[in-house]
Coordinates of C-alpha atoms (C1' of nucleotides) in Angstrom, one line a residue:
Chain N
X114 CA 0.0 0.0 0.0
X115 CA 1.3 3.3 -0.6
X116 CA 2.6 5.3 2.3
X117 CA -0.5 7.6 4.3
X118 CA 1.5 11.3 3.7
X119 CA -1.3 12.4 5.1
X120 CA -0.4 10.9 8.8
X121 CA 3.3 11.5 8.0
X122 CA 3.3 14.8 7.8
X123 CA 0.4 15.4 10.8
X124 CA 3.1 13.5 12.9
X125 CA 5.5 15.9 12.7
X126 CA 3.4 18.1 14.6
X127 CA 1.7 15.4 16.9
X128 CA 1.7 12.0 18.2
X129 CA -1.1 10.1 17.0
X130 CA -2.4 6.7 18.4
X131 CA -3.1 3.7 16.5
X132 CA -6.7 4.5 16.6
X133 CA -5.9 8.1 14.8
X134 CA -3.6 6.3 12.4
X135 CA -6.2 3.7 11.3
X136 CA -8.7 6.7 10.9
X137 CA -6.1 8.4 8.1
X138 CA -5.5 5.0 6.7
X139 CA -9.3 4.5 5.9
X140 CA -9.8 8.4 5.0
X141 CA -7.4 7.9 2.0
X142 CA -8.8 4.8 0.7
X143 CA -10.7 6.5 -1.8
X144 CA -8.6 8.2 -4.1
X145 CA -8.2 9.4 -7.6
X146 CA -6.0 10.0 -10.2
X147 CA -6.0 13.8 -11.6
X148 CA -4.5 14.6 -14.7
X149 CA -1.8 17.6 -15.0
X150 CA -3.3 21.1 -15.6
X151 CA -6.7 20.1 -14.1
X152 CA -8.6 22.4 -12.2
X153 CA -9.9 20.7 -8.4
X154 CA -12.0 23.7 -8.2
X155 CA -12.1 27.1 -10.1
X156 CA -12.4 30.6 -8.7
X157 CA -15.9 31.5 -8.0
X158 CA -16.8 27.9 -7.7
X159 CA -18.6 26.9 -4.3
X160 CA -16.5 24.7 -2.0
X161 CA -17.5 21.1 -2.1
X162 CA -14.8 18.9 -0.7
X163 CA -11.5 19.4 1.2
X164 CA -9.0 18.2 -1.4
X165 CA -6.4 16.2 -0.1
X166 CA -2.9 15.3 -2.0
X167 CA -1.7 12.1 -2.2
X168 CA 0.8 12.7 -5.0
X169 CA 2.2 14.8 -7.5
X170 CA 1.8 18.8 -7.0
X171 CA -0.8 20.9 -7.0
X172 CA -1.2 24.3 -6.1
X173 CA -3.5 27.5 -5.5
X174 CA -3.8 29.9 -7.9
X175 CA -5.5 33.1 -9.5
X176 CA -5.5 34.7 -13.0
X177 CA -5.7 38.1 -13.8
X178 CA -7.4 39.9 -16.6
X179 CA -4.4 40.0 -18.5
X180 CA -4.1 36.7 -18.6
X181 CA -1.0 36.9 -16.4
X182 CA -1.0 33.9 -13.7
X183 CA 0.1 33.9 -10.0
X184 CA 0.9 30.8 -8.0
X185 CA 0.2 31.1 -4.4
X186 CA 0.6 28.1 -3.3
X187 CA 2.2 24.1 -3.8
X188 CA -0.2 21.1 -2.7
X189 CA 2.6 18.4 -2.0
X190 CA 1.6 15.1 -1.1
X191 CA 0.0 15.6 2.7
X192 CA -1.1 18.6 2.1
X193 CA -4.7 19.3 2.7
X194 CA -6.4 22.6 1.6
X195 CA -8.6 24.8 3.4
X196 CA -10.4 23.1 6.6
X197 CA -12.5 25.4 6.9
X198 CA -13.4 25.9 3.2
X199 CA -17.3 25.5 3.7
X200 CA -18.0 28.1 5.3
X201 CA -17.4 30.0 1.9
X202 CA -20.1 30.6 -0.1
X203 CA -17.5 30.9 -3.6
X204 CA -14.4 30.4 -4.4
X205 CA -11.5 33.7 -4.8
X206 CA -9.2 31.6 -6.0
X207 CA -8.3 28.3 -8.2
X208 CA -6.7 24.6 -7.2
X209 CA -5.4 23.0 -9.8
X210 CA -3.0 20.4 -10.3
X211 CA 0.3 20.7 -11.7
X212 CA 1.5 17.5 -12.4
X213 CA -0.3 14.2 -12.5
X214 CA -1.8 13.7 -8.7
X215 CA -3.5 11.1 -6.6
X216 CA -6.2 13.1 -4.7
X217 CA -8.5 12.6 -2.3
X218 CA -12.0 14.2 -1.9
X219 CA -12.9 14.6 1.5
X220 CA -17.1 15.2 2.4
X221 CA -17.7 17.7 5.1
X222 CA -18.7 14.5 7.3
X223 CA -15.4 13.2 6.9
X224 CA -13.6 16.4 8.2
X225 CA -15.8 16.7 11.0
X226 CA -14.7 12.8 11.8
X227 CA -10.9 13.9 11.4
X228 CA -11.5 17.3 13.6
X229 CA -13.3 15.0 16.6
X230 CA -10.1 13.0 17.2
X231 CA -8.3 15.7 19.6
X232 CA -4.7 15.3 18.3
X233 CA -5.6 15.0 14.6
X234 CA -7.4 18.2 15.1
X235 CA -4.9 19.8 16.4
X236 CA -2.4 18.4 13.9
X237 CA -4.5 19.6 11.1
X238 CA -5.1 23.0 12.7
X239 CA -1.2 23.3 13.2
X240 CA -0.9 22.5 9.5
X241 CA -3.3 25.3 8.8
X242 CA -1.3 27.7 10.3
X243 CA 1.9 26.6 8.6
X244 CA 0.2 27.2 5.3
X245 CA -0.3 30.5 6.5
X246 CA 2.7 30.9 8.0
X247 CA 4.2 29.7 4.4
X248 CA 2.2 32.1 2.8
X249 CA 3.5 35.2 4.8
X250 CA 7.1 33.4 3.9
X251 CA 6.6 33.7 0.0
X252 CA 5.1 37.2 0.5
X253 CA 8.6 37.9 2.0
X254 CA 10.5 36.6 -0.4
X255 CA 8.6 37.7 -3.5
X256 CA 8.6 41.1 -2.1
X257 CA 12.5 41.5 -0.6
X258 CA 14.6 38.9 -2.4
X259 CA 16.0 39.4 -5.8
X260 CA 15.6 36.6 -8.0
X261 CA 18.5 34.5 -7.3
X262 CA 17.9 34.4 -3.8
X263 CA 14.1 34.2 -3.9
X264 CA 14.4 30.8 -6.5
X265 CA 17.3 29.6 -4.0
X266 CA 14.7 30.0 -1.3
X267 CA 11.6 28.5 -2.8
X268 CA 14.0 25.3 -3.4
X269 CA 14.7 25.3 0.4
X270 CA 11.5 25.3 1.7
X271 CA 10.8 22.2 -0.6
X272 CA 13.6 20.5 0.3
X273 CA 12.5 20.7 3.9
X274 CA 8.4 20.3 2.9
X275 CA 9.3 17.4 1.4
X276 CA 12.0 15.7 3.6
X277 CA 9.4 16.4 6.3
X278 CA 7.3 13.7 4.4
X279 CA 10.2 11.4 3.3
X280 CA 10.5 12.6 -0.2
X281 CA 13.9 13.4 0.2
X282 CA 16.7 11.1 -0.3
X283 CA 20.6 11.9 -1.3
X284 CA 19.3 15.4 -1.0
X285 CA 17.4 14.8 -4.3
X286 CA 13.7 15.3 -5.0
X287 CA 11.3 15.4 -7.9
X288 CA 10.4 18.6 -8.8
X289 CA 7.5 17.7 -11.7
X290 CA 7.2 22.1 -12.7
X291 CA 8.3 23.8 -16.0
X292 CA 10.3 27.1 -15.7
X293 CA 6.4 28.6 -16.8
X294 CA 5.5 27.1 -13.7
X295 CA 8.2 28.5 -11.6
X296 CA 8.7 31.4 -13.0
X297 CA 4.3 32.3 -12.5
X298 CA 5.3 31.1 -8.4
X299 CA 7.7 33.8 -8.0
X300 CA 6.8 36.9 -9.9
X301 CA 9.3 36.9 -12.8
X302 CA 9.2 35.9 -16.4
X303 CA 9.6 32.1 -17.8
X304 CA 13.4 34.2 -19.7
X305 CA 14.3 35.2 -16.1
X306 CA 13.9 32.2 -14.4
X307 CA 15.9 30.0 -17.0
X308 CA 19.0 32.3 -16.2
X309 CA 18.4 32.1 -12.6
X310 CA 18.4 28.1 -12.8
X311 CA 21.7 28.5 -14.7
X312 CA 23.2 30.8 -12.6
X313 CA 22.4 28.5 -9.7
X314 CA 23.8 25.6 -11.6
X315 CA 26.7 27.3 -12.8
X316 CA 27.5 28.1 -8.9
X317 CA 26.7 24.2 -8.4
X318 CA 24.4 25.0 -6.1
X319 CA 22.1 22.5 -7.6
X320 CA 21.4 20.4 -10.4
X321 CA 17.7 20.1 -12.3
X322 CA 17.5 17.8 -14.9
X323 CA 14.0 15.8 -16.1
X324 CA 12.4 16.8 -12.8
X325 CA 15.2 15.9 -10.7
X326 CA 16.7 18.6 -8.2
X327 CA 19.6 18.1 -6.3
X328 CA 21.1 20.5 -3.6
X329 CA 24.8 20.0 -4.6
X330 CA 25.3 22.3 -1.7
X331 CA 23.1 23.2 1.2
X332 CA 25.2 25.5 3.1
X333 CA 25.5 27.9 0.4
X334 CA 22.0 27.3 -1.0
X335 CA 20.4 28.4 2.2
X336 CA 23.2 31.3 3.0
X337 CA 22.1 32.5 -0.9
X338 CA 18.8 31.9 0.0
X339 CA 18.8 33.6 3.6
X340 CA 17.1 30.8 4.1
X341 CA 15.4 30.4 7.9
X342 CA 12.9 27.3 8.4
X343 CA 11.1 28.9 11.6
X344 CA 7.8 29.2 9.7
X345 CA 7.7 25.7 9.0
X346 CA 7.4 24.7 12.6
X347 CA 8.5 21.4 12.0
X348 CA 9.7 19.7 15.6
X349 CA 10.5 16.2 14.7
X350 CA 12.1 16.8 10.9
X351 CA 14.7 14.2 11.8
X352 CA 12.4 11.7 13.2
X353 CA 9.7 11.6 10.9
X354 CA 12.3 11.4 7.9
X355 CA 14.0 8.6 9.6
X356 CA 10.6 6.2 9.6
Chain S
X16 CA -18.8 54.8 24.2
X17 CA -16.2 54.2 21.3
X18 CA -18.2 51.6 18.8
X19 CA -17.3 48.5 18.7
X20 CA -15.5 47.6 15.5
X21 CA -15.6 44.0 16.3
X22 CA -19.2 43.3 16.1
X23 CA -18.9 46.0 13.0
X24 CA -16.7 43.8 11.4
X25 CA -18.4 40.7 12.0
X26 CA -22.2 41.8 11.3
X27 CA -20.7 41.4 7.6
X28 CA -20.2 37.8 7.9
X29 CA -23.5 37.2 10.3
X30 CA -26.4 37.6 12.2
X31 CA -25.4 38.3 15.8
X32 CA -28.3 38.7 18.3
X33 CA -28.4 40.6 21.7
X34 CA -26.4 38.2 23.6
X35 CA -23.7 38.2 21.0
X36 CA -23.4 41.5 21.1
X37 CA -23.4 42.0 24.4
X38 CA -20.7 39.8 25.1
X39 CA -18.3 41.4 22.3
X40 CA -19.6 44.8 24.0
X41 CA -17.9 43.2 27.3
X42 CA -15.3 42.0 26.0
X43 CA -13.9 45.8 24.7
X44 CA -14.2 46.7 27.1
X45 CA -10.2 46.5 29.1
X46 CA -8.7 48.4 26.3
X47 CA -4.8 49.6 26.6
X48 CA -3.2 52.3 24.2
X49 CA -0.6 51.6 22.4
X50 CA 1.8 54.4 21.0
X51 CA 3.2 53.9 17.2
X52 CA 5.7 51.4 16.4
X53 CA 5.8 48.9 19.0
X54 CA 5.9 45.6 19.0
X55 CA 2.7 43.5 20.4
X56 CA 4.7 40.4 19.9
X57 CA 8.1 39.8 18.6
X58 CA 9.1 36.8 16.3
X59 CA 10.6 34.1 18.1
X60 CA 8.4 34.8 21.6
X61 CA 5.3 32.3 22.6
X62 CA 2.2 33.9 22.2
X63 CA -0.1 34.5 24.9
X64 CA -3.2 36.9 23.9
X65 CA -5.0 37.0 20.8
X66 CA -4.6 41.0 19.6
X67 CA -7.8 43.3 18.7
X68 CA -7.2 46.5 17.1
X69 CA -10.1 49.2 17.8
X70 CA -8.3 52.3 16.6
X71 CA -5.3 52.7 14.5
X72 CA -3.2 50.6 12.0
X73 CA -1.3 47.6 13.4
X74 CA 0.6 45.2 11.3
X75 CA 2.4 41.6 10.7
X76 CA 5.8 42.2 9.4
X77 CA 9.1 40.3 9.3
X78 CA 12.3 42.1 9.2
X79 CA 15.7 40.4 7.2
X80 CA 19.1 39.5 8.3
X81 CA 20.2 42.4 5.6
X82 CA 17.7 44.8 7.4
X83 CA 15.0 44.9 4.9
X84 CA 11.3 44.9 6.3
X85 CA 8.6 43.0 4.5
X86 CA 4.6 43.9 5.9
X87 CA 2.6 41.3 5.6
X88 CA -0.6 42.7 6.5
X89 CA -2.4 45.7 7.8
X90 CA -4.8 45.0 10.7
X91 CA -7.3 48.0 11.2
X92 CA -10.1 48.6 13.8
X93 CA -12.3 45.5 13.7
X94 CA -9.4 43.4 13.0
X95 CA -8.3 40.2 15.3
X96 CA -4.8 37.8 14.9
X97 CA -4.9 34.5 15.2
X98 CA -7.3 33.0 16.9
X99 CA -5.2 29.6 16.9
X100 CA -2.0 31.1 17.7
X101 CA -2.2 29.4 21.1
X102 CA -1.1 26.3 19.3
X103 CA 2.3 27.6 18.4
X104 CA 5.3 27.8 20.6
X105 CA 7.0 30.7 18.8
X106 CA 5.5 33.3 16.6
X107 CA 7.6 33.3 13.4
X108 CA 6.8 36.9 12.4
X109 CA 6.2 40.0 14.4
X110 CA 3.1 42.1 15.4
X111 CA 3.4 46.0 16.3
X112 CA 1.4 48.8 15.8
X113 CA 1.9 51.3 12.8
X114 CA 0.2 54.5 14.3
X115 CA -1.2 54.6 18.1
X116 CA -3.5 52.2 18.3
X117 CA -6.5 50.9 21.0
X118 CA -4.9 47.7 21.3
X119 CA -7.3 44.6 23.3
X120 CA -5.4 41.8 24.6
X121 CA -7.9 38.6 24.5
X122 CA -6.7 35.4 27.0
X123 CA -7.4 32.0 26.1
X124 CA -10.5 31.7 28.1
X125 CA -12.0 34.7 26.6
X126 CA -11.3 33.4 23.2
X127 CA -13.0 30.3 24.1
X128 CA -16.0 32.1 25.4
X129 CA -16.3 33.9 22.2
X130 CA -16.2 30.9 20.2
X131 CA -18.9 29.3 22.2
X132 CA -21.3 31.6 20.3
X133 CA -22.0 29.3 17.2
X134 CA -22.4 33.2 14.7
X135 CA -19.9 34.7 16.6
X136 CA -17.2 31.4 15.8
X137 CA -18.6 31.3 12.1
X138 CA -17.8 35.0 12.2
X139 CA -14.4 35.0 13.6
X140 CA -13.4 31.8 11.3
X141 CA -14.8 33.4 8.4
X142 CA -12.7 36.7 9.4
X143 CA -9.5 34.9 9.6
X144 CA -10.9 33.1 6.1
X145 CA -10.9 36.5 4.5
X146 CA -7.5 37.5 5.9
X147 CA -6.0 34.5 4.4
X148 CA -7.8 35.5 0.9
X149 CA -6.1 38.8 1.7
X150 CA -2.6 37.8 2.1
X151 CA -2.9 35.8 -1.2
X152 CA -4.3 38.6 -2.6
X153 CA -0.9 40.5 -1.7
X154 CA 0.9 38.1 -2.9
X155 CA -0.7 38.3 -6.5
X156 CA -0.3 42.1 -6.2
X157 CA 3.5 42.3 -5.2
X158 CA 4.1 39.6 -7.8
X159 CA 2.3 40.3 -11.1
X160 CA 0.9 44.4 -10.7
X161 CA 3.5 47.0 -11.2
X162 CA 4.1 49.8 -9.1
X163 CA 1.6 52.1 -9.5
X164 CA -1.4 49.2 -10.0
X165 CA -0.3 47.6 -7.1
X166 CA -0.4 51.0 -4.5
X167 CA -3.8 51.4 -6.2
X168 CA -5.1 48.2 -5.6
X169 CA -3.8 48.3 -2.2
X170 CA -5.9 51.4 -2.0
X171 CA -8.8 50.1 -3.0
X172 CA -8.5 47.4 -0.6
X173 CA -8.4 49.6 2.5
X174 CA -11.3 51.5 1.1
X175 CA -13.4 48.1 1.0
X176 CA -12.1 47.2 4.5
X177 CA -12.5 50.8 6.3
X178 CA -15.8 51.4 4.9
X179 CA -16.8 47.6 6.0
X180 CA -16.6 49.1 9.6
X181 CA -17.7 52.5 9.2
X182 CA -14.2 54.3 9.1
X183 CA -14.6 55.8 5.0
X184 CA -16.7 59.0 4.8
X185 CA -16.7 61.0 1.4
X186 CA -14.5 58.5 -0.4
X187 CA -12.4 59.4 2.3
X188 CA -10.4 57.6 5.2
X189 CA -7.4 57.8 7.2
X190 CA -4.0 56.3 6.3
X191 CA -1.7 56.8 9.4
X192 CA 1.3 55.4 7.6
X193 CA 4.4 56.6 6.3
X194 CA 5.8 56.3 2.1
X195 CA 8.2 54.3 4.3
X196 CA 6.0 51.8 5.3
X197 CA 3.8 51.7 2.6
X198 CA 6.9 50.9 0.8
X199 CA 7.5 48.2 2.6
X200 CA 4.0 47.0 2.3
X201 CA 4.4 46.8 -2.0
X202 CA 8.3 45.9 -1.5
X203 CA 9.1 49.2 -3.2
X204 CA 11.8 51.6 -2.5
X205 CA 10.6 54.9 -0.3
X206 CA 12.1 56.7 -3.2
X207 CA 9.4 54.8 -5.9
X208 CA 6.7 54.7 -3.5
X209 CA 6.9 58.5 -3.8
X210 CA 7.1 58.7 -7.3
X211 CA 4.0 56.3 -7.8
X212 CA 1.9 58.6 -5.4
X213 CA 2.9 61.3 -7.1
X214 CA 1.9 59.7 -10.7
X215 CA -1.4 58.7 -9.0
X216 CA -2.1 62.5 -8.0
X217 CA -1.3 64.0 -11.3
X218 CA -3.7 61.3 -12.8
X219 CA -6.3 63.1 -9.8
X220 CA -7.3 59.6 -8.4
X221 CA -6.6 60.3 -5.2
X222 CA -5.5 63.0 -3.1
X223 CA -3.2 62.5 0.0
X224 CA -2.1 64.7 2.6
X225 CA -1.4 64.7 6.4
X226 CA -2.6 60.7 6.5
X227 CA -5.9 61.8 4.7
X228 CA -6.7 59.8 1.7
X229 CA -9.4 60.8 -0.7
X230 CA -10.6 58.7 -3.8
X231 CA -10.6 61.1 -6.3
X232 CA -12.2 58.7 -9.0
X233 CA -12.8 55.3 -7.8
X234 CA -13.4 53.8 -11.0
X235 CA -10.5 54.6 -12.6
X236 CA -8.3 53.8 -9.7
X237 CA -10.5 50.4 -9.2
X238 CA -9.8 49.6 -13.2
X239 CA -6.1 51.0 -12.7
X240 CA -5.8 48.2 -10.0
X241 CA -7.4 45.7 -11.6
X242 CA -10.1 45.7 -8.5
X243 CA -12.4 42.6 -7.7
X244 CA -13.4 42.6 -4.1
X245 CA -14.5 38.9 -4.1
X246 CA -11.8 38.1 -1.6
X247 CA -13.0 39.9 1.2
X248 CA -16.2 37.9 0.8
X249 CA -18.3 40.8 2.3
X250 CA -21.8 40.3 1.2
X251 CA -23.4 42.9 3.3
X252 CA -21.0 45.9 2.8
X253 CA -23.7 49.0 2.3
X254 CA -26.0 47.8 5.0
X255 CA -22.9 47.7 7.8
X256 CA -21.9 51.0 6.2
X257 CA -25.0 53.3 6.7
X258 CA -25.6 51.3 10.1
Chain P
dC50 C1' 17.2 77.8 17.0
dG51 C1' 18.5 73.4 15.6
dC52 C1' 17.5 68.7 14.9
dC53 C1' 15.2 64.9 12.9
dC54 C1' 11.9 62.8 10.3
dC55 C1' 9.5 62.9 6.1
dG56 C1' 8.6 64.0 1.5
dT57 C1' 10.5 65.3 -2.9
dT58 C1' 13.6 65.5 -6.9
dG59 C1' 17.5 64.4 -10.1
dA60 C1' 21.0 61.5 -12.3
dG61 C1' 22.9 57.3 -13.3
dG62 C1' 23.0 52.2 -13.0
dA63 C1' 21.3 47.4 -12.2
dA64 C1' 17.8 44.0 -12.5
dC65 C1' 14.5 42.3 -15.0
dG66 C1' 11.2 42.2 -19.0
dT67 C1' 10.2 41.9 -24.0
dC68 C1' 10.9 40.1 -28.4
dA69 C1' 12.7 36.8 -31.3
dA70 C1' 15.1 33.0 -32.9
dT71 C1' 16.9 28.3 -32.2
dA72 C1' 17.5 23.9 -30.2
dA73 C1' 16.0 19.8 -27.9
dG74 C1' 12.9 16.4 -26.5
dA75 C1' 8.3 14.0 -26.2
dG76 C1' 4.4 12.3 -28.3
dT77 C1' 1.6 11.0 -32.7
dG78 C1' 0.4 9.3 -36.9
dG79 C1' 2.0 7.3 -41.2
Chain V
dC46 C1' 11.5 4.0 -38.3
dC47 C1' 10.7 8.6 -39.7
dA48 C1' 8.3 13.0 -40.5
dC49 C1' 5.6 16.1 -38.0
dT50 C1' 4.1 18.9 -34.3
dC51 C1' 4.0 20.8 -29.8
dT52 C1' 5.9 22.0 -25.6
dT53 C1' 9.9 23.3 -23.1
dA54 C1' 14.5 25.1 -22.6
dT55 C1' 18.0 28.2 -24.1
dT56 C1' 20.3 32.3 -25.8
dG57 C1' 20.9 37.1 -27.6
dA58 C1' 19.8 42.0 -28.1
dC59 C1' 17.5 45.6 -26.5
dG60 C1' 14.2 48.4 -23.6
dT61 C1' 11.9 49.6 -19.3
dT62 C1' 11.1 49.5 -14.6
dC63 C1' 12.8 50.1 -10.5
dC64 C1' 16.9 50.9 -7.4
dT65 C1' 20.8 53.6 -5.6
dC66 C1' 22.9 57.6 -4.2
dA67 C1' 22.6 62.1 -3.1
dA68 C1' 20.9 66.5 -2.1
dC69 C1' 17.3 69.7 -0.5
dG70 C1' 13.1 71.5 1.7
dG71 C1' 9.5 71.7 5.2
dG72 C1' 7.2 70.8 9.5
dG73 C1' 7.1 69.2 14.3
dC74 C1' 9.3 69.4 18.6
dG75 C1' 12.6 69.9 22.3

DNA sequence: CGCCCCGTTGAGGAACGTCAATAAGAGTGG
DNA sequence: CCACTCTTATTGACGTTCCTCAACGGGGCG
């Protein structure tokens, strides 16, 4: 069976009990596979389900009139979107996938089920506030860092997001985006970001080949990067990565 | 009495009856002042009280190793923080007031009170909804608007939000902030920000001076901004307003 | 009066965007 | 297996936005 992300990443915030485990076990039995460049919801839409990611990426998003397109936000696998979305009545923004994803639909009754079991409450509540929390982060860096940096610090945070869940071996991970993708998550245009990603490979900072990255070097990715993993609140990194 | 900008704020979201209001009445009622520019909570501390702002602009805001200062957001009168903060051990950004500000500080147990109240919870958790749609709403604007878009958008925005509790009068409100800080609300230079207000004036959208903002032609500035309110989600604006 | 903060303005430079062409690879149908 | 097409990555030349540095003026306040 493939591994629950979904309880791996909760436990980095909280210890769950077998009972809580076998609850996420059966919540992401039902899953499906989304094509890339598909559209969970649209903006303006009303809220149905809480999306959950099993695989792939995902993210938030919102177009403008001009056609120009700004990613807010990656769905990795564990990631859950917006607890609380019922209680909006549309939509102000778009969840879409990015690459091929296993996803899981999850009924209001079934979050209510996952919110009465204290510590997965919590856990899920504690994730809410990291997306937040990873929110303000990107506002930071799209707003202070110049390019270099800011792409130096986007593949931090993944590198850590996605240790976190054991996606992360030989400092290598899968990174299934185009340079449109990228360059539409951090302000700057598709040209731009190609000469960042040399530059960065040039330095042999990293290496990014067929949706492969590799941090060739940490310590200088993260010094470029200013790179500072408070907002992740992630307590038991080592552990979690070690099961 | 001072009104209450709470119960404003969340009479756009819901119904609240006597006993709702009489408990956020209550509530207000242990005010503290606050002068400009000090920190409710620092980054790094553990956070104890949930913040209320009745009077004056606070703000989120993280400050870099190099010295540069990102805002995050602006919380006006009406506006709470957090209402889940309890559940972190460190606050990875920084709260502190922007001009002198009527500052509530809310305990646990008060917080817990308030969300007993089944419209008052659906309020505050549609509140903190809306200021997650307005963070990714920054985020869209510091990455895709240019300068002088993006300071209009901005606003636009704190029209919406000023006249949602009763503060905009005349196309008019007031702005207590710096070309400083409102620089490093866009992540703009001071030098820019000035430049862009200036551009704005000569256009005669809006007028500034001594912290009083007038929209001089709202639909220009709104299509200059590329306005859509959806995000703030208020359905109820011009009844709250003439209230 | 003098100081400091804030707003304003100018000149020059760096970062990033735009436009355009080419290459390289993946999938498709013949 | 090859021709074809489409997407993606790459590179160059050039233009624009925005930043940097610097100077000056005005108002509030001790």
């Amino acid at each position: 069976m493939a591994p629950n992300f979904l309880s791996r990443k909760l436990r980095n915030f909280m210890h769950l009990d077998k009972i809580d485990l076998a609850l996420l076990d059966s919540v992401i039995s039902k899953t499906r596979t989304v094509a890339a460049h598909v559209d969970l919801i649209s903006e303006g839409e009303k809220p149905s389900d809480v999306h959950l990611v099993l695989q792939g990426f995902a993210c938030r998003y919102k177009i403008l009139q001009d056609g120009r397109r700004q990613i807010m936000a990656y769905l990795v696998p564990g990631d859950i979107c917006d607890l609380h979305v019922f209680l909006l009545d549309h939509m102000d923004h778009s969840l879409g996938t990015l690459s091929t994803c296993e996803i899981v639909d999850l009924p209001r009754t079934v979050v209510l089920e996952l919110l009465d079991r204290p510590n997965i409450a919590r856990g899920l509540l504690l994730s809410t506030m990291v997306d937040e929390g990873t929110l303000r982060e990107w506002l930071v860096n799209i707003g202070q860092r110049e390019a270099e940096p800011r792409v130096a610090h986007l593949l931090c945070e993944l590198l850590a997001r996605l240790r976190s869940v054991g996606l992360v071996s030989d400092q290598k991970y899968t990174l299934p985006l185009t340079q449109v993708e990228l360059a539409d998550t951090m302000g700057m245009t598709p040209v731009h970001m190609n000469r960042v990603l040399q530059s960065l490979r040039r330095k042999a900072l990293i290496s990014l080949e067929s949706n492969q990255l590799t941090v060739l070097n940490s310590k200088r990715l993260e010094s470029e990067a200013g790179w500072n993993p408070n907002y992740l609140h992630l307590r038991k990194v080592a552990a979690a990565a070690a099961e």
